[in-house]
XYZ file of C-alpha atoms in Angstrom:
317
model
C -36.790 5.842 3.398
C -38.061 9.244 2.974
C -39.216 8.188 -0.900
C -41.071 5.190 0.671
C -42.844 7.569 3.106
C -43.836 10.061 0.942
C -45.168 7.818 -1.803
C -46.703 5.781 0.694
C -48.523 8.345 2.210
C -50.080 9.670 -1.113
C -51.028 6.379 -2.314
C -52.965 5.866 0.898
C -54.648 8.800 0.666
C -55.459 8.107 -2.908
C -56.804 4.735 -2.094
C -58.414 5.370 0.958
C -60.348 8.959 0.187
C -63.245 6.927 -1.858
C -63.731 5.268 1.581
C -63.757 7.617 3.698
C -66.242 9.864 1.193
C -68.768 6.870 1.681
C -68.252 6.670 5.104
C -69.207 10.217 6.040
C -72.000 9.696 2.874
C -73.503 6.921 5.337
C -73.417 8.604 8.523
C -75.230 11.874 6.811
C -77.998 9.916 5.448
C -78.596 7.379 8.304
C -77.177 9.320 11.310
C -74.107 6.760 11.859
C -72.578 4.042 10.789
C -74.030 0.014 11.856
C -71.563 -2.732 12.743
C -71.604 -4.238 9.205
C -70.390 -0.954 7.010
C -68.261 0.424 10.031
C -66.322 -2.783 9.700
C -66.538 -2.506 5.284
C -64.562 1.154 5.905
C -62.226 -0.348 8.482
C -61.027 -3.485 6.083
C -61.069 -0.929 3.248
C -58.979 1.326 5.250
C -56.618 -1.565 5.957
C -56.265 -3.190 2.466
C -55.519 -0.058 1.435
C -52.481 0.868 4.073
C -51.371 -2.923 2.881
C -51.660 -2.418 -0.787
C -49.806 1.109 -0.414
C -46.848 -0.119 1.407
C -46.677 -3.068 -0.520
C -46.475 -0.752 -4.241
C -44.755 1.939 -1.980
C -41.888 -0.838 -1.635
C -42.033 -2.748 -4.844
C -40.989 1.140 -6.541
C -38.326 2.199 -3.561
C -36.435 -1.032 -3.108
C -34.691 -0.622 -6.266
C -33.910 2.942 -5.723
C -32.784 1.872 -2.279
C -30.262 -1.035 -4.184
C -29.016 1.452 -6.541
C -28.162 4.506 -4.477
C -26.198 1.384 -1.696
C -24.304 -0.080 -5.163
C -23.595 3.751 -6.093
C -21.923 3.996 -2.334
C -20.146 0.800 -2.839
C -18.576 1.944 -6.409
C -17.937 5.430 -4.992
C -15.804 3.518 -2.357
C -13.871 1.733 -5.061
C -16.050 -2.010 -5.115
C -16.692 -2.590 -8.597
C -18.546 -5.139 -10.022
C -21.939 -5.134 -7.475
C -24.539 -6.701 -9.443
C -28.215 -5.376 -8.811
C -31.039 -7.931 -8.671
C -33.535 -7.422 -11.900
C -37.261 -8.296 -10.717
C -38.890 -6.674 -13.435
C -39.343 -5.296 -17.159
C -40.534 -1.962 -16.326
C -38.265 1.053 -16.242
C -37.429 0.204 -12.623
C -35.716 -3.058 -14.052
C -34.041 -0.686 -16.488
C -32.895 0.890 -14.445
C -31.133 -2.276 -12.772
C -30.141 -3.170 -15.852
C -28.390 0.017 -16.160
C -26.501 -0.167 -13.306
C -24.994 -3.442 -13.714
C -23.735 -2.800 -16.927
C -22.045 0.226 -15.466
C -20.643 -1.803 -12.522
C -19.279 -4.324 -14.890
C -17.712 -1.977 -17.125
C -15.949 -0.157 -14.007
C -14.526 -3.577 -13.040
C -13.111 -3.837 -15.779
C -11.680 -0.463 -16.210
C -10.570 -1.029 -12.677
C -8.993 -4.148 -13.682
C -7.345 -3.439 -16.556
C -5.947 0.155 -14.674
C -4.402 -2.284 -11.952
C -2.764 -4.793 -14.649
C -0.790 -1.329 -16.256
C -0.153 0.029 -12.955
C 1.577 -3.672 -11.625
C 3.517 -3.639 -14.967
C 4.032 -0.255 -14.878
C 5.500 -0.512 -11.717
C 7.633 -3.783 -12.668
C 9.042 -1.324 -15.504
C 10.134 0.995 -12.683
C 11.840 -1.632 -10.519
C 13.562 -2.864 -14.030
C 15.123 0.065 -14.987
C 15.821 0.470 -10.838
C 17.783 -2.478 -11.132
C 19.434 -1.955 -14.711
C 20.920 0.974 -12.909
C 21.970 -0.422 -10.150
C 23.832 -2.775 -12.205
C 25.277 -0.110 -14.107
C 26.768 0.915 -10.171
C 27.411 -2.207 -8.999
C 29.989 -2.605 -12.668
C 31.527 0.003 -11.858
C 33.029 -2.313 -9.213
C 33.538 -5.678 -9.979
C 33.973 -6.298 -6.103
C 30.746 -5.226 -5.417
C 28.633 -7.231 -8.333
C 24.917 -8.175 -7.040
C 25.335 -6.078 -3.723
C 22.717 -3.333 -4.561
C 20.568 -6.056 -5.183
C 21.256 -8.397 -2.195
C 20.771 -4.870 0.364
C 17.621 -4.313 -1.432
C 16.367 -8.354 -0.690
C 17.646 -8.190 3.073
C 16.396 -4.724 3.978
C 12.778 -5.988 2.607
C 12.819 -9.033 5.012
C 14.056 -6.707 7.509
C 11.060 -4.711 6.871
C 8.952 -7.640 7.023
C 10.176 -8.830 10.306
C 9.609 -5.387 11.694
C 6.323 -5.505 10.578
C 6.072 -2.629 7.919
C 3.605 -2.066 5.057
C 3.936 -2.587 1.618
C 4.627 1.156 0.642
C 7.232 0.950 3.004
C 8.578 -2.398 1.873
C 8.432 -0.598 -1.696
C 10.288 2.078 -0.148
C 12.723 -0.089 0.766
C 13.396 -2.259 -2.406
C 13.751 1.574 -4.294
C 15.860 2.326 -1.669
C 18.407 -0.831 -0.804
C 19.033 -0.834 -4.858
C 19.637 2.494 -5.540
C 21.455 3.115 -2.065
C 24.797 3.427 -3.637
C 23.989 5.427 -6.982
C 25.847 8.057 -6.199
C 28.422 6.484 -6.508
C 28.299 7.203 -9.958
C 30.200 10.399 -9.631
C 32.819 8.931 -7.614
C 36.036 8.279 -10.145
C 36.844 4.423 -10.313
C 40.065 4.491 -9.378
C 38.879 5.477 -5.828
C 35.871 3.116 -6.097
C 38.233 0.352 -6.310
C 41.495 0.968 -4.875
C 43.130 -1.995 -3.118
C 44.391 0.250 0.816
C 42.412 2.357 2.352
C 41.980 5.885 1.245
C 43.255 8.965 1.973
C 41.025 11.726 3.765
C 40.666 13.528 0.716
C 39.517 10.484 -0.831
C 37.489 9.490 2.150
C 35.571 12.809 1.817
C 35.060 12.716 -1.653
C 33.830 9.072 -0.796
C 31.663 10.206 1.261
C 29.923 12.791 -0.790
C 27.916 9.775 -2.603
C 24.581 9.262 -0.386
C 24.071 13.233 -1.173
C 25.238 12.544 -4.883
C 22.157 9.650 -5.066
C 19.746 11.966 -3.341
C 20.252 14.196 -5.867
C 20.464 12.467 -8.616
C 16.357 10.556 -7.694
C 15.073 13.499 -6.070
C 13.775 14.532 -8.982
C 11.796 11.382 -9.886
C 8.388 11.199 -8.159
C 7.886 7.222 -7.085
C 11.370 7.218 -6.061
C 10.621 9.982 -3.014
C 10.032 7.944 -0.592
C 13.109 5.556 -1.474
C 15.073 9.091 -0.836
C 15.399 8.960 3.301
C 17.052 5.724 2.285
C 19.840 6.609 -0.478
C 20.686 9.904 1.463
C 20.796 8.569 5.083
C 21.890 4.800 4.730
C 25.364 5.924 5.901
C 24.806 7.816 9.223
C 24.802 6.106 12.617
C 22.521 5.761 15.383
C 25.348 7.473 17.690
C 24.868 10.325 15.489
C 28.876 10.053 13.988
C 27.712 9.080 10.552
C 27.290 11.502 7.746
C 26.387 13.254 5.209
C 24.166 15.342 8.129
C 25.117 13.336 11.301
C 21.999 12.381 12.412
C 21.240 10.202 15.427
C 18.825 7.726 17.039
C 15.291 8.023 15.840
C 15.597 10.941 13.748
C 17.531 8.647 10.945
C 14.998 7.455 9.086
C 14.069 4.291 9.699
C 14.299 3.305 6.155
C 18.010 3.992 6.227
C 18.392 2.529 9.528
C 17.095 -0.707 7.777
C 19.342 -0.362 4.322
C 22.280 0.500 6.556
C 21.910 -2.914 8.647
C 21.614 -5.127 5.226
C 24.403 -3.128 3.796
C 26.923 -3.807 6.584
C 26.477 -7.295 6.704
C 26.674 -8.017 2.856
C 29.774 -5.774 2.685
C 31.211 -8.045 5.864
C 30.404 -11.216 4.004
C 31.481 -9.990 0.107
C 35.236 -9.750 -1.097
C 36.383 -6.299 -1.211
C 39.981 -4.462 -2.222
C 40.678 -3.528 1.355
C 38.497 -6.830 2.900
C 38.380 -10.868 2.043
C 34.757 -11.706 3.022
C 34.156 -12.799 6.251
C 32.612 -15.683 7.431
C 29.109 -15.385 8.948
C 29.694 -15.741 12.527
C 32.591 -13.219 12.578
C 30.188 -10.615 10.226
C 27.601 -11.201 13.222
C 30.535 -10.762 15.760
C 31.100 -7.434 13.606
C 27.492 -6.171 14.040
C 27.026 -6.937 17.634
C 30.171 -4.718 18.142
C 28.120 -1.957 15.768
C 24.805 -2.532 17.636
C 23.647 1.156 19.345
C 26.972 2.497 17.970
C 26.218 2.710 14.286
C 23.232 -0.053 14.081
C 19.661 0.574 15.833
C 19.391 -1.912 18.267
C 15.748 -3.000 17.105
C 16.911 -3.187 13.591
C 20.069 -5.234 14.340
C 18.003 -7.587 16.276
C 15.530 -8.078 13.184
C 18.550 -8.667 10.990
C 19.360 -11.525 13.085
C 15.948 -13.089 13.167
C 16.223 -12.855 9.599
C 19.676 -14.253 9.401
C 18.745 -17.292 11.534
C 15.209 -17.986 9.870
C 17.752 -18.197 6.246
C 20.054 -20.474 7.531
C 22.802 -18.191 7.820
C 22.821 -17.952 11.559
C 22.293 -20.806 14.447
C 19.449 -20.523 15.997
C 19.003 -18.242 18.939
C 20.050 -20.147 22.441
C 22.163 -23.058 20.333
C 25.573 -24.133 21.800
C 26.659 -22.847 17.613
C 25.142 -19.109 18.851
C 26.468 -18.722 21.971
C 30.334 -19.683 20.994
């Protein structure tokens, strides 16, 4: 606006300083102006305020377009195509700016296609590991990746956004990696452990966080592979955290974990059928399950078929 201004202003001057020389010509020579040449200066004067603002215009509209689709590119909308309206250097200069926008889109689109497959390479390997765990156990086949599945709808239910759905599918997989340092023959012994073996057990959601925290997309999966194992009464380990200061992403993984291990054969465990595994989590819920998140597991539960519907004569027995 202040472009228009300023080269409106000089062009009027320009255009009109001929006029107004005449004018004060006339009024020297016949001591004023008459009705007739008073009203010649006046049109003049108006023709050229029109003609001004209308080449004024004509030379900062395109400027104007160019500096808005500049803004829009800065703020990441490629592609903004500039209108060409003539063969002068302004049109150019239009021309110059589209081909830039269309070569950004594409940059823009091709960097999104390698960052999607890029990121379907992560969640490959992800999973290649986690089958590498879930061997390790032959009881436990496919649960990495069934925590990972129902802590995302989980997510979903509780209304979280997709880095923290992300978050989640890093985390539910790779939950149980450390149990790559736990010796097989405690992995899958057929009676429950001894303390020392409990313990050493236990030592695998610290074993996992150490073994990602070194890997920079996987740091926000971490909350969930150290934490998924405390409880929301705070008797949970490895740091016996309680309530809201578990992170919620391990309150989540936790939730999907405990029901696939209630419904999945294990050593110590034939699966169990899924209204007894929901019997089994209402008996958890606000002793080792968050309330909110046990409720969303549920929802989730019923909306797959694997639960009654709430209210139903099935639910309530």
């Amino acid at each position: 606006m202040r472009v228009f201004r300023t080269l409106f202003l000089s062009m009027l001057a320009a255009s009109a300083l001929p006029t107004a020389v005449l004018a004060v010509v006339l009024v020297q020579d016949r001591g004023g102006l008459g009705a007739a040449p008073a009203a010649a200066v006046l049109g003049s004067a108006a023709l050229s305020a029109i003609l001004s603002a209308f080449v004024a215009r004509r030379f900062t509209e395109p400027i104007r377009a160019s500096v808005q689709g500049a803004l829009e590119i800065a703020r990441g909308r490629f592609g903004r195509q500039l209108a060409v309206r003539s063969r002068d250097e302004l049109g150019d200069l239009a021309h110059a700016f589209n081909h830039m926008s269309r070569e950004l889109a594409g940059y823009d689109a091709e960097n999104r296609r390698l960052v999607a497959a890029l990121e379907r390479g992560y969640l490959d390997t992800i999973r290649s590991l986690a089958s590498a765990i879930d061997a390790k156990d032959p009881y436990t086949r496919g649960h990495s990746q069934r925590v990972a599945e129902l802590a995302v709808e989980i997510g979903r239910e509780l209304g979280l956004g997709p880095q923290a759905l992300l978050a989640l599918e890093y985390g539910g997989v790779l939950h149980d990696v450390g149990k790559i340092g736990i010796p097989d023959h405690v992995l899958a012994k057929p009676v429950p452990l001894t303390a020392e073996e409990m313990a050493l057990m236990r030592e695998h959601p610290r074993i996992g966080a150490e073994i990602v925290g070194g890997v920079a997309f996987l740091r926000e999966a971490l909350p969930a592979i150290r934490c998924h194992h405390e409880r929301w009464d705070g008797a949970g380990y490895p740091d016996r955290l309680a309530g809201g200061d578990i992170p919620l992403a391990a309150r989540i993984v936790n939730a999907a974990d405990t029901w696939d291990a209630c419904t999945s054969d294990r050593p110590y465990q034939a699966a169990l059928a899924p209204g007894a595994a929901a019997g089994v989590l209402a008996e958890l819920r606000g002793a080792q399950l968050d309330p909110a998140v046990h409720d969303a597991l549920l929802a989730v539960l019923r909306r797959r078929g694997a639960l009654p519907p709430a209210g139903s004569a099935e639910s309530a027995a």
